[in-house]
Short mmCIF file of N, CA and C in Angstrom, two decimals:
data_model
loop_
_atom_site.label_atom_id
_atom_site.label_comp_id
_atom_site.label_asym_id
_atom_site.label_seq_id
_atom_site.Cartn_x
_atom_site.Cartn_y
_atom_site.Cartn_z
N UNK A 1 0.84 -1.19 0.00
CA UNK A 1 0.00 0.00 0.00
C UNK A 1 0.89 1.25 0.00
N UNK A 2 0.42 2.26 -0.71
CA UNK A 2 1.17 3.51 -0.84
C UNK A 2 0.39 4.63 -0.18
N UNK A 3 1.08 5.43 0.61
CA UNK A 3 0.45 6.56 1.27
C UNK A 3 1.06 7.86 0.74
N UNK A 4 0.18 8.77 0.35
CA UNK A 4 0.61 10.10 -0.08
C UNK A 4 -0.03 11.12 0.84
N UNK A 5 0.79 11.96 1.44
CA UNK A 5 0.29 12.94 2.39
C UNK A 5 0.64 14.33 1.91
N UNK A 6 -0.41 15.12 1.62
CA UNK A 6 -0.21 16.50 1.17
C UNK A 6 -0.24 17.46 2.35
N UNK A 7 0.42 18.57 2.19
CA UNK A 7 0.36 19.63 3.18
C UNK A 7 0.64 20.96 2.49
N UNK A 8 0.31 22.05 3.18
CA UNK A 8 0.64 23.38 2.67
C UNK A 8 -0.51 24.18 2.12
N UNK A 9 -1.70 23.61 2.07
CA UNK A 9 -2.84 24.36 1.58
C UNK A 9 -3.28 25.43 2.57
N UNK A 10 -4.23 26.26 2.14
CA UNK A 10 -4.73 27.30 3.02
C UNK A 10 -5.46 28.38 2.26
N UNK A 11 -5.68 29.48 2.96
CA UNK A 11 -6.39 30.63 2.39
C UNK A 11 -5.36 31.73 2.10
N UNK A 12 -5.43 32.27 0.90
CA UNK A 12 -4.48 33.32 0.50
C UNK A 12 -5.20 34.31 -0.38
N UNK A 13 -4.75 35.55 -0.35
CA UNK A 13 -5.32 36.57 -1.21
C UNK A 13 -4.77 36.45 -2.63
N UNK A 14 -5.54 36.91 -3.57
CA UNK A 14 -5.09 36.92 -4.96
C UNK A 14 -3.75 37.64 -5.07
N UNK A 15 -2.86 37.05 -5.85
CA UNK A 15 -1.52 37.59 -5.99
C UNK A 15 -0.52 36.99 -5.04
N UNK A 16 -1.01 36.26 -4.06
CA UNK A 16 -0.13 35.64 -3.07
C UNK A 16 0.46 34.33 -3.54
N UNK A 17 1.17 33.68 -2.62
CA UNK A 17 1.87 32.44 -2.93
C UNK A 17 1.60 31.38 -1.88
N UNK A 18 1.68 30.13 -2.30
CA UNK A 18 1.61 28.98 -1.40
C UNK A 18 2.55 27.92 -1.93
N UNK A 19 3.01 27.06 -1.03
CA UNK A 19 3.85 25.93 -1.43
C UNK A 19 3.25 24.66 -0.86
N UNK A 20 2.89 23.75 -1.76
CA UNK A 20 2.35 22.47 -1.36
C UNK A 20 3.45 21.42 -1.34
N UNK A 21 3.31 20.45 -0.44
CA UNK A 21 4.23 19.32 -0.37
C UNK A 21 3.44 18.03 -0.39
N UNK A 22 4.06 17.00 -0.91
CA UNK A 22 3.44 15.67 -0.93
C UNK A 22 4.53 14.64 -0.69
N UNK A 23 4.40 13.90 0.39
CA UNK A 23 5.39 12.88 0.74
C UNK A 23 4.79 11.49 0.55
N UNK A 24 5.54 10.63 -0.11
CA UNK A 24 5.10 9.26 -0.37
C UNK A 24 5.80 8.29 0.57
N UNK A 25 5.04 7.31 1.03
CA UNK A 25 5.60 6.25 1.86
C UNK A 25 4.83 4.98 1.60
N UNK A 26 5.42 3.85 2.04
CA UNK A 26 4.71 2.59 1.87
C UNK A 26 5.53 1.55 1.17
N UNK A 27 4.83 0.59 0.59
CA UNK A 27 5.45 -0.58 0.00
C UNK A 27 5.67 -0.37 -1.49
N UNK A 28 6.80 0.14 -1.87
CA UNK A 28 7.14 0.27 -3.27
C UNK A 28 8.66 0.25 -3.44
N UNK A 29 9.07 -0.09 -4.66
CA UNK A 29 10.49 -0.13 -4.98
C UNK A 29 10.96 1.18 -5.58
N UNK A 30 10.07 1.75 -6.40
CA UNK A 30 10.44 2.97 -7.11
C UNK A 30 9.20 3.81 -7.38
N UNK A 31 9.39 5.12 -7.42
CA UNK A 31 8.32 6.03 -7.81
C UNK A 31 8.62 6.54 -9.22
N UNK A 32 7.69 6.41 -10.10
CA UNK A 32 7.85 6.93 -11.46
C UNK A 32 7.34 8.37 -11.52
N UNK A 33 6.29 8.60 -12.26
CA UNK A 33 5.74 9.95 -12.35
C UNK A 33 5.01 10.35 -11.07
N UNK A 34 5.08 11.63 -10.76
CA UNK A 34 4.28 12.20 -9.69
C UNK A 34 3.61 13.45 -10.24
N UNK A 35 2.49 13.81 -9.64
CA UNK A 35 1.74 14.92 -10.23
C UNK A 35 0.84 15.58 -9.20
N UNK A 36 0.43 16.79 -9.55
CA UNK A 36 -0.57 17.52 -8.79
C UNK A 36 -1.81 17.70 -9.68
N UNK A 37 -2.97 17.41 -9.10
CA UNK A 37 -4.24 17.63 -9.77
C UNK A 37 -5.06 18.61 -8.91
N UNK A 38 -6.00 19.25 -9.56
CA UNK A 38 -6.88 20.18 -8.86
C UNK A 38 -8.33 19.86 -9.20
N UNK A 39 -9.16 19.91 -8.17
CA UNK A 39 -10.60 19.75 -8.38
C UNK A 39 -11.30 20.97 -7.84
N UNK A 40 -11.77 21.80 -8.77
CA UNK A 40 -12.52 22.99 -8.38
C UNK A 40 -13.96 22.60 -8.09
N UNK A 41 -14.67 23.42 -7.32
CA UNK A 41 -16.08 23.11 -6.99
C UNK A 41 -16.92 22.89 -8.25
N UNK A 42 -17.60 21.76 -8.29
CA UNK A 42 -18.47 21.47 -9.41
C UNK A 42 -17.77 21.03 -10.68
N UNK A 43 -16.48 20.80 -10.61
CA UNK A 43 -15.73 20.43 -11.81
C UNK A 43 -14.96 19.13 -11.58
N UNK A 44 -14.51 18.55 -12.67
CA UNK A 44 -13.74 17.31 -12.58
C UNK A 44 -12.31 17.61 -12.16
N UNK A 45 -11.68 16.59 -11.61
CA UNK A 45 -10.27 16.70 -11.26
C UNK A 45 -9.44 16.84 -12.53
N UNK A 46 -8.51 17.79 -12.52
CA UNK A 46 -7.72 18.07 -13.72
C UNK A 46 -6.25 18.22 -13.37
N UNK A 47 -5.40 17.84 -14.31
CA UNK A 47 -3.96 17.90 -14.10
C UNK A 47 -3.50 19.35 -14.00
N UNK A 48 -2.66 19.62 -13.01
CA UNK A 48 -2.03 20.93 -12.87
C UNK A 48 -0.59 20.87 -13.34
N UNK A 49 0.16 19.88 -12.82
CA UNK A 49 1.57 19.74 -13.18
C UNK A 49 2.02 18.33 -12.87
N UNK A 50 3.01 17.86 -13.63
CA UNK A 50 3.55 16.53 -13.39
C UNK A 50 5.07 16.57 -13.51
N UNK A 51 5.71 15.54 -12.95
CA UNK A 51 7.17 15.48 -13.00
C UNK A 51 7.57 14.02 -13.05
N UNK A 52 8.51 13.70 -13.95
CA UNK A 52 8.97 12.32 -14.05
C UNK A 52 10.08 12.07 -13.01
N UNK A 53 10.54 10.82 -12.96
CA UNK A 53 11.58 10.47 -12.01
C UNK A 53 12.90 11.17 -12.29
N UNK A 54 13.08 11.63 -13.54
CA UNK A 54 14.33 12.34 -13.88
C UNK A 54 14.09 13.84 -14.02
N UNK A 55 12.94 14.30 -13.59
CA UNK A 55 12.73 15.73 -13.49
C UNK A 55 12.12 16.43 -14.69
N UNK A 56 11.58 15.69 -15.62
CA UNK A 56 10.90 16.32 -16.75
C UNK A 56 9.52 16.76 -16.31
N UNK A 57 9.20 18.01 -16.56
CA UNK A 57 7.96 18.58 -16.04
C UNK A 57 6.98 18.95 -17.15
N UNK A 58 5.70 18.92 -16.81
CA UNK A 58 4.65 19.42 -17.69
C UNK A 58 3.69 20.24 -16.84
N UNK A 59 3.03 21.21 -17.49
CA UNK A 59 2.11 22.09 -16.79
C UNK A 59 0.85 22.30 -17.63
N UNK A 60 -0.26 22.51 -16.95
CA UNK A 60 -1.45 22.93 -17.67
C UNK A 60 -1.24 24.38 -18.13
N UNK A 61 -1.91 24.74 -19.19
CA UNK A 61 -1.74 26.09 -19.73
C UNK A 61 -2.10 27.17 -18.72
N UNK A 62 -3.06 26.87 -17.86
CA UNK A 62 -3.56 27.87 -16.92
C UNK A 62 -2.56 28.24 -15.83
N UNK A 63 -1.54 27.40 -15.61
CA UNK A 63 -0.59 27.68 -14.53
C UNK A 63 0.83 27.92 -15.02
N UNK A 64 1.06 27.77 -16.31
CA UNK A 64 2.41 27.98 -16.85
C UNK A 64 2.91 29.37 -16.51
N UNK A 65 4.16 29.42 -16.04
CA UNK A 65 4.76 30.70 -15.68
C UNK A 65 4.45 31.15 -14.27
N UNK A 66 3.49 30.50 -13.61
CA UNK A 66 3.13 30.88 -12.23
C UNK A 66 3.44 29.78 -11.22
N UNK A 67 3.28 28.54 -11.64
CA UNK A 67 3.49 27.39 -10.75
C UNK A 67 4.77 26.67 -11.16
N UNK A 68 5.40 26.05 -10.17
CA UNK A 68 6.60 25.27 -10.42
C UNK A 68 6.57 23.99 -9.61
N UNK A 69 6.71 22.85 -10.28
CA UNK A 69 6.74 21.56 -9.60
C UNK A 69 8.19 21.12 -9.49
N UNK A 70 8.53 20.54 -8.34
CA UNK A 70 9.87 20.03 -8.13
C UNK A 70 9.80 18.75 -7.33
N UNK A 71 10.94 18.09 -7.23
CA UNK A 71 10.93 16.75 -6.65
C UNK A 71 12.24 16.50 -5.91
N UNK A 72 12.13 15.84 -4.76
CA UNK A 72 13.29 15.40 -3.99
C UNK A 72 13.19 13.88 -3.89
N UNK A 73 13.92 13.19 -4.75
CA UNK A 73 13.81 11.73 -4.78
C UNK A 73 14.30 11.08 -3.49
N UNK A 74 15.25 11.68 -2.83
CA UNK A 74 15.76 11.11 -1.58
C UNK A 74 14.68 11.11 -0.49
N UNK A 75 13.75 12.05 -0.59
CA UNK A 75 12.68 12.16 0.40
C UNK A 75 11.35 11.65 -0.12
N UNK A 76 11.34 11.16 -1.36
CA UNK A 76 10.08 10.70 -1.97
C UNK A 76 9.01 11.78 -1.87
N UNK A 77 9.39 12.99 -2.18
CA UNK A 77 8.52 14.14 -1.98
C UNK A 77 8.51 15.03 -3.22
N UNK A 78 7.33 15.55 -3.53
CA UNK A 78 7.23 16.58 -4.55
C UNK A 78 6.66 17.85 -3.93
N UNK A 79 6.91 18.94 -4.62
CA UNK A 79 6.45 20.24 -4.17
C UNK A 79 5.75 20.97 -5.32
N UNK A 80 4.87 21.87 -4.96
CA UNK A 80 4.26 22.73 -5.95
C UNK A 80 4.33 24.16 -5.42
N UNK A 81 5.20 24.95 -6.01
CA UNK A 81 5.30 26.36 -5.65
C UNK A 81 4.30 27.11 -6.52
N UNK A 82 3.35 27.78 -5.86
CA UNK A 82 2.29 28.49 -6.56
C UNK A 82 2.42 29.98 -6.30
N UNK A 83 2.69 30.72 -7.35
CA UNK A 83 2.85 32.18 -7.25
C UNK A 83 1.75 32.88 -8.05
N UNK A 84 1.58 34.15 -7.78
CA UNK A 84 0.57 34.96 -8.50
C UNK A 84 -0.78 34.24 -8.52
N UNK A 85 -1.20 33.77 -7.39
CA UNK A 85 -2.44 32.99 -7.31
C UNK A 85 -3.65 33.82 -7.70
N UNK A 86 -4.60 33.13 -8.33
CA UNK A 86 -5.85 33.75 -8.78
C UNK A 86 -7.02 33.03 -8.13
N UNK A 87 -8.17 33.69 -8.02
CA UNK A 87 -9.35 33.00 -7.47
C UNK A 87 -9.69 31.71 -8.24
N UNK A 88 -9.40 31.67 -9.54
CA UNK A 88 -9.66 30.45 -10.33
C UNK A 88 -8.77 29.29 -9.93
N UNK A 89 -7.73 29.54 -9.14
CA UNK A 89 -6.87 28.45 -8.67
C UNK A 89 -7.47 27.74 -7.46
N UNK A 90 -8.57 28.24 -6.97
CA UNK A 90 -9.22 27.63 -5.81
C UNK A 90 -9.67 26.22 -6.10
N UNK A 91 -9.45 25.33 -5.14
CA UNK A 91 -9.88 23.95 -5.28
C UNK A 91 -9.16 23.05 -4.30
N UNK A 92 -9.47 21.77 -4.39
CA UNK A 92 -8.75 20.78 -3.61
C UNK A 92 -7.62 20.25 -4.49
N UNK A 93 -6.42 20.31 -3.98
CA UNK A 93 -5.24 19.85 -4.72
C UNK A 93 -4.87 18.45 -4.25
N UNK A 94 -4.81 17.55 -5.22
CA UNK A 94 -4.49 16.16 -4.93
C UNK A 94 -3.12 15.81 -5.50
N UNK A 95 -2.38 15.07 -4.73
CA UNK A 95 -1.11 14.53 -5.19
C UNK A 95 -1.35 13.11 -5.70
N UNK A 96 -0.68 12.77 -6.79
CA UNK A 96 -0.77 11.43 -7.33
C UNK A 96 0.61 10.91 -7.66
N UNK A 97 0.76 9.60 -7.60
CA UNK A 97 2.06 9.01 -7.90
C UNK A 97 1.90 7.61 -8.46
N UNK A 98 2.77 7.29 -9.40
CA UNK A 98 2.84 5.92 -9.94
C UNK A 98 4.03 5.23 -9.29
N UNK A 99 3.78 4.09 -8.67
CA UNK A 99 4.84 3.35 -8.00
C UNK A 99 4.92 1.93 -8.53
N UNK A 100 6.09 1.35 -8.38
CA UNK A 100 6.28 -0.03 -8.79
C UNK A 100 6.93 -0.81 -7.65
N UNK A 101 6.66 -2.09 -7.64
CA UNK A 101 7.31 -2.98 -6.68
C UNK A 101 8.24 -3.95 -7.38
N UNK A 102 8.44 -3.71 -8.70
CA UNK A 102 9.28 -4.61 -9.46
C UNK A 102 8.47 -5.75 -10.04
N UNK A 103 9.04 -6.42 -11.06
CA UNK A 103 8.31 -7.51 -11.71
C UNK A 103 8.07 -8.66 -10.74
N UNK A 104 6.92 -9.36 -10.89
CA UNK A 104 5.91 -9.23 -11.95
C UNK A 104 4.81 -8.23 -11.64
N UNK A 105 4.90 -7.48 -10.56
CA UNK A 105 3.85 -6.52 -10.22
C UNK A 105 3.79 -5.41 -11.26
N UNK A 106 2.59 -4.94 -11.53
CA UNK A 106 2.38 -3.82 -12.44
C UNK A 106 2.43 -2.51 -11.66
N UNK A 107 2.79 -1.42 -12.33
CA UNK A 107 2.75 -0.12 -11.64
C UNK A 107 1.34 0.21 -11.18
N UNK A 108 1.22 0.91 -10.09
CA UNK A 108 -0.08 1.35 -9.60
C UNK A 108 -0.05 2.86 -9.40
N UNK A 109 -1.23 3.47 -9.52
CA UNK A 109 -1.39 4.90 -9.30
C UNK A 109 -2.13 5.10 -7.98
N UNK A 110 -1.60 5.96 -7.15
CA UNK A 110 -2.20 6.24 -5.85
C UNK A 110 -2.49 7.73 -5.71
N UNK A 111 -3.46 8.04 -4.87
CA UNK A 111 -3.86 9.43 -4.61
C UNK A 111 -3.69 9.77 -3.13
N UNK A 112 -3.38 11.02 -2.89
CA UNK A 112 -3.43 11.54 -1.54
C UNK A 112 -4.85 11.95 -1.18
N UNK A 113 -5.01 12.46 0.04
CA UNK A 113 -6.34 12.81 0.52
C UNK A 113 -6.77 14.20 0.08
N UNK A 114 -5.83 14.99 -0.41
CA UNK A 114 -6.14 16.33 -0.90
C UNK A 114 -5.91 17.40 0.14
N UNK A 115 -5.61 18.59 -0.34
CA UNK A 115 -5.45 19.74 0.53
C UNK A 115 -6.16 20.93 -0.12
N UNK A 116 -6.92 21.67 0.69
CA UNK A 116 -7.73 22.77 0.16
C UNK A 116 -6.89 24.02 -0.04
N UNK A 117 -7.04 24.62 -1.21
CA UNK A 117 -6.44 25.91 -1.50
C UNK A 117 -7.57 26.87 -1.87
N UNK A 118 -7.65 27.97 -1.15
CA UNK A 118 -8.68 28.98 -1.42
C UNK A 118 -8.00 30.31 -1.66
N UNK A 119 -8.30 30.90 -2.81
CA UNK A 119 -7.73 32.19 -3.18
C UNK A 119 -8.85 33.22 -3.20
N UNK A 120 -8.75 34.20 -2.34
CA UNK A 120 -9.79 35.23 -2.25
C UNK A 120 -9.44 36.41 -3.15
N UNK A 121 -10.48 37.05 -3.66
CA UNK A 121 -10.27 38.18 -4.58
C UNK A 121 -10.15 39.48 -3.83
#
């Protein structure tokens, strides 16, 4: 079983910054991709940013230039630095990770419990 624990959410005014963290623990040999998703009220969960095991990153168009995802493989942790926050960034932010236990097991995707980010105008 894999546990992902997010932290760092909260209430911030528009234009402010927050830094989210997500630490992975549990029964796995390696972590492949890790990512942050956001679920706004009344909307589906959507990708915000992802990072591979070697640090290749992708971002949704809505956060490019404002958000930065990073990773510390020694700590099995990813971060999301969010700058110039907008009210549209409000939502529950979920961490996700693909882990493997080695053959013959297949990779699995796990989710954290989510952390609320609220940006006031």
